[in-house]
């Protein structure tokens, strides 16, 4: 994931779209910052249904 996030702005710059490259770089860093703190405070509360859904769908297999 990190390699892809670093590659996207560079690819946009290679295509000559420097504005998009700058936006993609800043947006990606912003999302990573949000990710790092997603388990804190009100953000964690707001994301809790997503966590529960993920664990319900992908939790450990039931033992039979």
Backbone as ProteinMPNN parsed JSONL, in Angstrom:
{"seq_chain_A": "XXXXXXXXXXXXXXXXXXXXXXXXXXXXXXXXXXXXXXXXXXXXXXXXXXXXXXXXXXXXXXXX", "coords_chain_A": {"N_chain_A": [[0.833, -1.189, 0.0], [1.899, 1.244, 0.849], [3.955, 1.621, -1.041], [2.442, 1.948, -3.373], [0.995, 4.297, -2.734], [3.108, 6.108, -2.703], [3.906, 5.953, -5.346], [1.832, 6.925, -6.983], [1.635, 9.888, -6.965], [4.121, 10.404, -8.184], [3.775, 9.187, -10.671], [1.73, 10.785, -11.731], [3.116, 13.194, -11.917], [5.016, 12.482, -13.815], [3.379, 12.304, -16.013], [2.993, 14.919, -16.448], [1.138, 16.287, -14.987], [1.311, 18.24, -12.665], [-0.145, 19.601, -10.696], [-2.061, 17.715, -9.918], [-0.328, 15.752, -8.961], [0.774, 17.019, -6.708], [-1.577, 17.386, -5.164], [-2.371, 14.674, -4.829], [-0.221, 13.704, -3.355], [-0.397, 15.2, -0.945], [-3.008, 14.532, -0.129], [-2.837, 11.764, 0.205], [-1.005, 11.612, 2.331], [-2.524, 12.842, 4.294], [-4.637, 10.996, 4.591], [-3.188, 8.814, 5.559], [-2.374, 9.831, 8.019], [-4.864, 10.075, 9.254], [-5.516, 7.366, 9.356], [-3.612, 6.378, 11.18], [-4.547, 7.44, 13.559], [-7.102, 6.493, 13.805], [-8.183, 4.873, 15.701], [-8.813, 6.29, 17.932], [-10.663, 8.276, 20.242], [-13.569, 10.143, 19.183], [-13.508, 9.462, 16.482], [-12.899, 6.737, 16.478], [-15.235, 5.772, 17.673], [-17.096, 6.446, 15.682], [-16.243, 4.808, 13.62], [-16.627, 2.29, 14.618], [-18.916, 0.573, 13.865], [-18.036, -0.312, 11.352], [-15.722, -1.732, 12.03], [-16.84, -3.809, 13.563], [-18.454, -5.048, 11.634], [-16.468, -5.914, 9.852], [-15.046, -7.735, 11.477], [-17.078, -9.57, 11.943], [-17.457, -10.582, 9.383], [-14.874, -11.508, 8.738], [-13.69, -12.72, 10.888], [-12.155, -15.079, 13.211], [-12.319, -18.526, 12.17], [-15.136, -20.572, 12.95], [-15.087, -23.135, 15.413], [-15.71, -26.495, 14.992]], "CA_chain_A": [[0.0, 0.0, 0.0], [2.752, 2.422, 0.944], [4.622, 1.79, -2.335], [1.46, 2.495, -4.312], [0.731, 5.695, -2.372], [4.254, 6.916, -3.138], [4.042, 5.901, -6.799], [0.772, 7.66, -7.676], [2.035, 11.267, -7.28], [5.233, 10.386, -9.135], [3.219, 8.878, -11.982], [1.024, 11.984, -12.189], [4.148, 14.164, -12.307], [5.59, 11.993, -15.064], [2.421, 12.634, -17.067], [2.956, 16.37, -16.58], [0.042, 16.837, -14.187], [1.958, 18.574, -11.4], [-1.163, 19.954, -9.699], [-2.612, 16.459, -9.393], [0.727, 15.094, -8.188], [0.848, 17.691, -5.408], [-2.807, 17.05, -4.439], [-2.323, 13.261, -4.456], [0.763, 13.547, -2.298], [-0.931, 15.745, 0.306], [-4.197, 13.767, 0.248], [-2.371, 10.464, 0.696], [-0.431, 11.807, 3.66], [-3.635, 13.135, 5.186], [-5.331, 9.744, 4.875], [-2.339, 8.005, 6.433], [-2.46, 10.426, 9.352], [-6.172, 9.666, 9.787], [-5.427, 5.935, 9.63], [-2.81, 6.179, 12.386], [-5.313, 7.847, 14.738], [-8.497, 6.077, 13.629], [-8.652, 4.111, 16.862], [-8.844, 7.2, 19.069], [-11.733, 9.243, 20.449], [-14.829, 10.107, 18.439], [-13.311, 8.766, 15.211], [-13.035, 5.307, 16.762], [-16.661, 5.513, 17.88], [-17.791, 6.538, 14.392], [-15.824, 3.68, 12.771], [-16.907, 1.026, 15.288], [-19.747, -0.352, 13.083], [-17.229, -0.902, 10.29], [-14.866, -2.733, 12.663], [-17.676, -4.949, 13.933], [-18.82, -5.714, 10.392], [-15.281, -6.608, 9.34], [-14.781, -8.889, 12.323], [-18.142, -10.537, 11.704], [-17.212, -11.214, 8.082], [-13.526, -12.051, 8.569], [-13.157, -13.159, 12.173], [-11.627, -16.445, 13.207], [-13.319, -19.542, 11.798], [-15.767, -21.248, 14.093], [-14.587, -24.496, 15.643], [-16.795, -27.473, 15.048]], "C_chain_A": [[0.876, 1.251, 0.0], [3.463, 2.68, -0.38], [3.676, 2.399, -3.367], [1.171, 3.961, -4.013], [1.882, 6.611, -2.779], [4.341, 6.991, -4.652], [3.014, 6.764, -7.528], [1.158, 9.116, -7.949], [3.178, 11.325, -8.289], [4.732, 10.091, -10.547], [2.48, 10.084, -12.558], [2.025, 13.044, -12.646], [4.791, 13.767, -13.625], [4.688, 12.324, -16.245], [2.293, 14.139, -17.265], [1.868, 17.041, -15.773], [0.556, 17.153, -12.784], [0.967, 18.962, -10.315], [-1.754, 18.7, -9.067], [-1.577, 15.74, -8.541], [0.819, 15.695, -6.789], [-0.375, 17.354, -4.559], [-2.752, 15.607, -3.948], [-1.348, 13.024, -3.311], [0.195, 14.018, -0.967], [-2.142, 14.95, 0.792], [-3.798, 12.414, 0.829], [-1.789, 10.574, 2.096], [-1.51, 12.087, 4.688], [-4.382, 11.853, 5.568], [-4.499, 8.835, 5.772], [-2.365, 8.525, 7.863], [-3.786, 10.039, 10.019], [-6.146, 8.195, 10.188], [-4.713, 5.674, 10.956], [-3.627, 6.48, 13.647], [-6.776, 7.408, 14.694], [-9.055, 5.314, 14.82], [-8.76, 4.97, 18.118], [-10.112, 8.052, 19.078], [-12.987, 9.028, 19.623], [-14.696, 9.393, 17.107], [-13.458, 7.262, 15.409], [-14.495, 4.929, 16.958], [-17.423, 5.509, 16.558], [-17.454, 5.35, 13.484], [-16.178, 2.317, 13.369], [-17.82, 0.093, 14.478], [-18.97, -1.029, 11.943], [-16.319, -1.993, 10.851], [-15.663, -3.994, 12.988], [-18.071, -5.739, 12.689], [-17.648, -6.509, 9.829], [-15.003, -7.864, 10.154], [-15.838, -9.975, 12.154], [-17.889, -11.311, 10.411], [-15.892, -11.971, 8.016], [-12.894, -12.546, 9.864], [-12.628, -14.575, 12.091], [-12.712, -17.441, 12.845], [-13.88, -20.205, 13.05], [-15.202, -22.674, 14.202], [-15.773, -25.443, 15.751], [-16.296, -28.819, 15.457]], "O_chain_A": [[0.63, 2.195, -0.75], [3.569, 3.83, -0.807], [4.073, 3.267, -4.143], [1.107, 4.781, -4.929], [1.657, 7.76, -3.157], [4.805, 7.996, -5.191], [3.313, 7.287, -8.602], [1.019, 9.556, -9.091], [3.199, 12.201, -9.153], [5.214, 10.684, -11.512], [2.597, 10.37, -13.749], [1.801, 13.716, -13.652], [5.079, 14.624, -14.46], [5.169, 12.592, -17.346], [1.566, 14.589, -18.151], [1.693, 18.256, -15.869], [0.272, 16.425, -11.833], [1.201, 18.688, -9.138], [-1.928, 18.623, -7.851], [-1.918, 15.175, -7.502], [0.93, 14.968, -5.802], [-0.241, 17.068, -3.369], [-3.05, 15.337, -2.785], [-1.621, 12.235, -2.405], [0.294, 13.309, 0.034], [-2.289, 14.719, 1.993], [-4.36, 11.974, 1.832], [-2.05, 9.727, 2.95], [-1.425, 11.624, 5.825], [-4.719, 11.653, 6.735], [-5.042, 8.159, 6.646], [-2.378, 7.74, 8.811], [-3.819, 9.716, 11.207], [-6.685, 7.819, 11.228], [-5.155, 4.849, 11.756], [-3.424, 5.849, 14.684], [-7.596, 7.904, 15.466], [-10.267, 5.13, 14.932], [-8.796, 4.45, 19.233], [-10.574, 8.495, 18.027], [-13.415, 7.897, 19.389], [-15.654, 8.779, 16.637], [-14.079, 6.588, 14.587], [-14.945, 3.892, 16.471], [-18.293, 4.666, 16.34], [-18.281, 4.933, 12.672], [-16.043, 1.296, 12.695], [-17.523, -1.099, 14.405], [-19.227, -2.188, 11.615], [-16.155, -3.048, 10.238], [-15.215, -5.109, 12.72], [-18.027, -6.969, 12.696], [-17.817, -7.644, 9.383], [-14.753, -8.932, 9.593], [-15.527, -11.165, 12.216], [-18.081, -12.526, 10.348], [-15.796, -12.975, 7.311], [-11.684, -12.765, 9.919], [-12.65, -15.197, 11.028], [-13.883, -17.239, 13.166], [-13.193, -20.372, 14.058], [-14.887, -23.315, 13.198], [-16.713, -25.206, 16.51], [-17.079, -29.764, 15.555]]}, "name": "protein", "num_of_chains": 1, "seq": "XXXXXXXXXXXXXXXXXXXXXXXXXXXXXXXXXXXXXXXXXXXXXXXXXXXXXXXXXXXXXXXX"}
